[in-house]
Short mmCIF file of N, CA, C and O in Angstrom, two decimals:
data_model
loop_
_atom_site.label_atom_id
_atom_site.label_comp_id
_atom_site.label_asym_id
_atom_site.label_seq_id
_atom_site.Cartn_x
_atom_site.Cartn_y
_atom_site.Cartn_z
N ALA M 1 1.00 -1.14 0.19
CA ALA M 1 -0.15 0.04 0.14
C ALA M 1 1.22 1.23 0.06
O ALA M 1 1.73 1.42 0.56
N ALA M 2 0.46 2.08 -0.66
CA ALA M 2 1.32 3.91 -0.67
C ALA M 2 0.85 4.33 1.11
O ALA M 2 0.19 4.21 1.35
N VAL M 3 1.88 4.77 1.14
CA VAL M 3 2.14 5.49 2.11
C VAL M 3 1.86 6.77 1.87
O VAL M 3 2.35 7.58 1.04
N LYS M 4 1.05 7.45 2.87
CA LYS M 4 0.36 8.74 2.46
C LYS M 4 1.14 9.64 3.36
O LYS M 4 1.30 9.30 4.39
N PRO M 5 1.39 10.90 2.35
CA PRO M 5 2.25 11.74 3.24
C PRO M 5 1.46 12.67 4.33
O PRO M 5 0.19 12.33 4.26
N PRO M 6 2.25 13.11 5.54
CA PRO M 6 1.15 13.61 6.60
C PRO M 6 0.78 14.58 6.00
O PRO M 6 1.24 15.73 5.19
N THR M 7 -0.47 15.18 6.66
CA THR M 7 -1.34 16.30 6.06
C THR M 7 -1.01 17.16 7.14
O THR M 7 -0.39 17.16 8.18
N VAL M 8 -0.65 18.52 6.30
CA VAL M 8 -0.15 19.69 7.09
C VAL M 8 -1.09 20.64 7.59
O VAL M 8 -2.09 20.79 6.36
N THR M 9 -1.15 20.70 8.49
CA THR M 9 -2.52 21.70 9.00
C THR M 9 -1.76 22.77 9.61
O THR M 9 -0.67 23.41 9.69
N GLN M 10 -2.55 23.87 9.24
CA GLN M 10 -2.22 25.51 9.55
C GLN M 10 -2.44 26.15 10.92
O GLN M 10 -2.97 27.17 11.30
N THR M 11 -2.06 25.29 12.04
CA THR M 11 -2.34 25.34 13.14
C THR M 11 -1.14 26.11 13.78
O THR M 11 -0.89 26.68 15.20
N ALA M 12 0.15 25.76 13.77
CA ALA M 12 1.24 25.62 14.30
C ALA M 12 2.02 27.26 13.15
O ALA M 12 2.00 27.26 11.98
N GLU M 13 2.46 28.06 14.43
CA GLU M 13 3.33 29.54 13.57
C GLU M 13 4.32 28.93 13.20
O GLU M 13 5.28 28.06 13.58
N ARG M 14 4.42 29.40 12.18
CA ARG M 14 5.67 29.31 11.15
C ARG M 14 6.74 30.48 10.92
O ARG M 14 6.44 31.52 11.42
N ILE M 15 7.98 30.31 10.65
CA ILE M 15 8.71 31.69 10.76
C ILE M 15 9.36 31.64 9.56
O ILE M 15 9.58 30.70 8.69
N HIS M 16 9.38 32.68 8.86
CA HIS M 16 9.72 33.06 7.23
C HIS M 16 10.94 34.07 7.95
O HIS M 16 11.36 34.69 8.64
N LEU M 17 11.98 33.56 7.12
CA LEU M 17 13.55 34.45 6.59
C LEU M 17 13.25 35.53 5.69
O LEU M 17 12.95 34.82 4.74
N VAL M 18 13.24 36.41 5.98
CA VAL M 18 12.96 37.66 5.15
C VAL M 18 14.50 37.48 4.08
O VAL M 18 15.09 37.80 4.62
N VAL M 19 13.92 37.89 2.32
CA VAL M 19 15.08 37.60 1.60
C VAL M 19 14.57 38.81 0.84
O VAL M 19 13.82 39.33 0.81
N PRO M 20 15.71 39.26 0.06
CA PRO M 20 15.46 40.52 -1.09
C PRO M 20 14.45 40.50 -1.64
O PRO M 20 14.29 39.38 -2.42
N GLY M 21 13.45 41.26 -1.80
CA GLY M 21 12.36 41.15 -2.43
C GLY M 21 10.97 41.49 -2.01
O GLY M 21 9.85 41.32 -2.53
N ASP M 22 11.27 40.31 -0.59
CA ASP M 22 10.05 40.31 0.26
C ASP M 22 9.33 41.44 0.54
O ASP M 22 9.69 42.36 1.09
N THR M 23 7.94 41.27 0.96
CA THR M 23 6.80 42.48 1.22
C THR M 23 5.80 41.47 2.25
O THR M 23 5.78 40.29 1.83
N LEU M 24 5.55 42.31 3.21
CA LEU M 24 4.20 41.66 3.92
C LEU M 24 3.15 41.08 2.96
O LEU M 24 2.98 40.08 3.18
N SER M 25 2.44 41.92 1.82
CA SER M 25 2.22 41.42 0.84
C SER M 25 1.93 40.22 -0.01
O SER M 25 1.31 39.46 0.02
N GLY M 26 3.21 40.11 0.04
CA GLY M 26 4.04 38.75 -1.02
C GLY M 26 3.98 37.72 -0.17
O GLY M 26 3.28 36.63 -0.80
N LEU M 27 4.00 37.94 0.85
CA LEU M 27 4.24 36.81 2.22
C LEU M 27 2.75 36.07 2.63
O LEU M 27 2.80 34.95 2.70
N ALA M 28 1.94 36.98 2.82
CA ALA M 28 0.62 36.83 2.56
C ALA M 28 -0.10 36.22 1.69
O ALA M 28 -0.69 35.00 2.14
N LYS M 29 0.27 36.36 0.74
CA LYS M 29 -0.28 35.74 -0.70
C LYS M 29 0.50 34.66 -0.60
O LYS M 29 -0.54 33.46 -0.86
N THR M 30 1.32 34.25 -0.51
CA THR M 30 2.21 32.87 -0.03
C THR M 30 1.81 31.96 0.75
O THR M 30 1.24 30.75 0.58
N TYR M 31 1.55 32.62 1.95
CA TYR M 31 1.25 31.53 3.02
C TYR M 31 -0.45 31.23 3.29
O TYR M 31 -0.83 30.62 3.84
N TYR M 32 -1.05 32.58 2.70
CA TYR M 32 -2.81 32.61 2.87
C TYR M 32 -3.47 32.42 1.83
O TYR M 32 -4.71 32.49 1.73
N GLY M 33 -2.49 32.90 0.75
CA GLY M 33 -3.25 32.81 -0.87
C GLY M 33 -4.11 34.39 -0.89
O GLY M 33 -4.71 34.47 -1.96
N LYS M 34 -4.09 35.15 -0.11
CA LYS M 34 -4.19 36.66 0.08
C LYS M 34 -3.61 37.51 0.14
O LYS M 34 -3.37 37.78 1.62
N ALA M 35 -3.07 38.43 -0.99
CA ALA M 35 -2.12 39.28 0.00
C ALA M 35 -2.82 40.80 0.69
O ALA M 35 -2.17 41.00 1.51
N GLY M 36 -3.86 40.47 0.68
CA GLY M 36 -4.78 41.39 1.64
C GLY M 36 -4.60 41.06 3.17
O GLY M 36 -4.97 41.78 4.28
N LEU M 37 -4.02 39.93 3.55
CA LEU M 37 -3.97 39.55 4.93
C LEU M 37 -2.47 39.98 5.76
O LEU M 37 -2.13 39.53 6.60
N TYR M 38 -1.90 40.56 4.77
CA TYR M 38 -0.77 41.25 5.40
C TYR M 38 -0.46 41.68 6.69
O TYR M 38 0.66 41.73 7.58
N MET M 39 -1.75 42.02 7.13
CA MET M 39 -1.74 42.94 8.70
C MET M 39 -1.86 41.93 9.77
O MET M 39 -1.33 42.17 10.48
N LYS M 40 -1.93 40.77 9.34
CA LYS M 40 -1.96 39.46 10.20
C LYS M 40 -0.57 39.41 10.53
O LYS M 40 -0.02 38.86 11.45
N ILE M 41 0.40 38.95 9.80
CA ILE M 41 1.50 39.08 9.85
C ILE M 41 2.21 40.13 10.21
O ILE M 41 3.26 39.85 11.56
N PHE M 42 2.03 41.26 10.33
CA PHE M 42 2.33 42.92 10.75
C PHE M 42 1.92 42.30 12.13
O PHE M 42 2.97 42.90 13.42
N GLU M 43 0.53 42.11 12.51
CA GLU M 43 0.31 42.31 13.91
C GLU M 43 1.23 40.96 14.85
O GLU M 43 1.41 41.76 16.11
N ALA M 44 1.39 40.12 14.14
CA ALA M 44 2.00 39.00 14.58
C ALA M 44 3.82 39.45 15.14
O ALA M 44 4.28 38.84 16.20
N ASN M 45 3.93 40.63 14.39
CA ASN M 45 5.51 40.98 14.51
C ASN M 45 5.57 42.27 15.28
O ASN M 45 6.70 42.72 14.85
N LYS M 46 4.91 42.42 15.90
CA LYS M 46 5.26 44.03 15.98
C LYS M 46 6.20 44.11 16.95
O LYS M 46 6.49 45.43 17.55
N ASP M 47 6.47 43.37 17.98
CA ASP M 47 7.44 43.13 18.57
C ASP M 47 8.76 43.81 17.66
O ASP M 47 10.02 44.49 18.31
N GLN M 48 9.12 43.27 16.25
CA GLN M 48 10.27 43.97 15.59
C GLN M 48 9.88 44.89 14.45
O GLN M 48 11.00 44.96 13.80
N LEU M 49 8.56 44.86 14.19
CA LEU M 49 8.16 45.79 12.81
C LEU M 49 7.37 47.36 13.24
O LEU M 49 6.73 47.00 14.40
N LYS M 50 7.78 48.25 13.03
CA LYS M 50 7.22 49.25 13.51
C LYS M 50 6.19 49.80 12.29
O LYS M 50 5.56 50.41 12.48
N ASP M 51 6.59 49.40 11.10
CA ASP M 51 5.55 49.85 9.90
C ASP M 51 5.57 48.77 8.99
O ASP M 51 6.43 48.02 8.65
N PRO M 52 4.62 48.35 8.37
CA PRO M 52 4.03 47.14 7.65
C PRO M 52 5.07 47.35 6.14
O PRO M 52 5.03 46.33 5.52
N ASN M 53 5.58 48.37 5.69
CA ASN M 53 5.93 48.65 4.69
C ASN M 53 7.55 48.50 5.01
O ASN M 53 8.63 48.41 3.94
N LEU M 54 8.02 48.20 6.16
CA LEU M 54 9.28 48.33 6.12
C LEU M 54 9.66 47.15 6.95
O LEU M 54 9.97 47.22 8.07
N ILE M 55 10.37 46.06 6.24
CA ILE M 55 11.01 44.93 6.57
C ILE M 55 12.39 44.84 6.24
O ILE M 55 12.37 45.08 5.30
N LYS M 56 12.99 44.22 7.00
CA LYS M 56 14.51 43.94 6.43
C LYS M 56 14.73 42.73 6.23
O LYS M 56 14.32 41.54 6.91
N VAL M 57 16.07 42.40 5.01
CA VAL M 57 16.49 40.92 5.07
C VAL M 57 16.75 40.53 6.13
O VAL M 57 17.63 41.53 6.89
N GLY M 58 16.82 39.40 6.44
CA GLY M 58 17.52 39.06 7.39
C GLY M 58 16.41 38.52 8.75
O GLY M 58 17.08 38.01 9.67
N GLN M 59 15.36 39.28 8.87
CA GLN M 59 14.78 39.19 10.06
C GLN M 59 13.82 38.10 9.45
O GLN M 59 13.36 37.31 8.68
N LYS M 60 13.90 37.68 10.68
CA LYS M 60 12.44 35.94 11.03
C LYS M 60 11.12 36.44 11.54
O LYS M 60 11.30 36.78 12.89
N LEU M 61 10.41 36.36 10.75
CA LEU M 61 8.98 36.43 10.70
C LEU M 61 8.16 35.59 11.36
O LEU M 61 8.06 34.55 10.55
N LYS M 62 7.41 35.93 12.56
CA LYS M 62 6.28 34.75 12.62
C LYS M 62 5.22 34.85 11.60
O LYS M 62 4.61 36.16 11.30
N ILE M 63 5.01 33.40 11.10
CA ILE M 63 3.73 34.02 10.39
C ILE M 63 2.55 32.85 10.90
O ILE M 63 2.78 31.67 11.30
N PRO M 64 1.56 33.25 11.78
CA PRO M 64 0.47 32.83 12.39
C PRO M 64 -0.68 32.11 11.32
O PRO M 64 -0.90 32.51 10.66
N PRO M 65 -1.10 31.24 11.88
CA PRO M 65 -1.77 30.34 11.59
C PRO M 65 -3.20 31.24 11.42
O PRO M 65 -3.40 31.78 11.82
N LEU M 66 -3.91 30.79 9.87
CA LEU M 66 -5.04 31.42 9.80
C LEU M 66 -6.19 30.87 10.40
O LEU M 66 -6.30 29.29 11.05
N GLU M 67 -7.16 31.35 11.36
CA GLU M 67 -8.00 30.56 12.41
C GLU M 67 -9.61 30.76 11.49
O GLU M 67 -9.59 31.45 10.87
#
């Protein structure tokens, strides 16, 4: 019998390492399918982000699960 891969659930918070060209809206599109959800990532990272338009290469951003 074929072994089924484990199902991935969106319950665990993930970490994204910022690379050149990343934007919060781009990350929201990648992780959530909707660029408009970028404020969810911003809110989860207010400890290191002061402005949703200013993210720095090398930052480790928390990507919270969609609820």
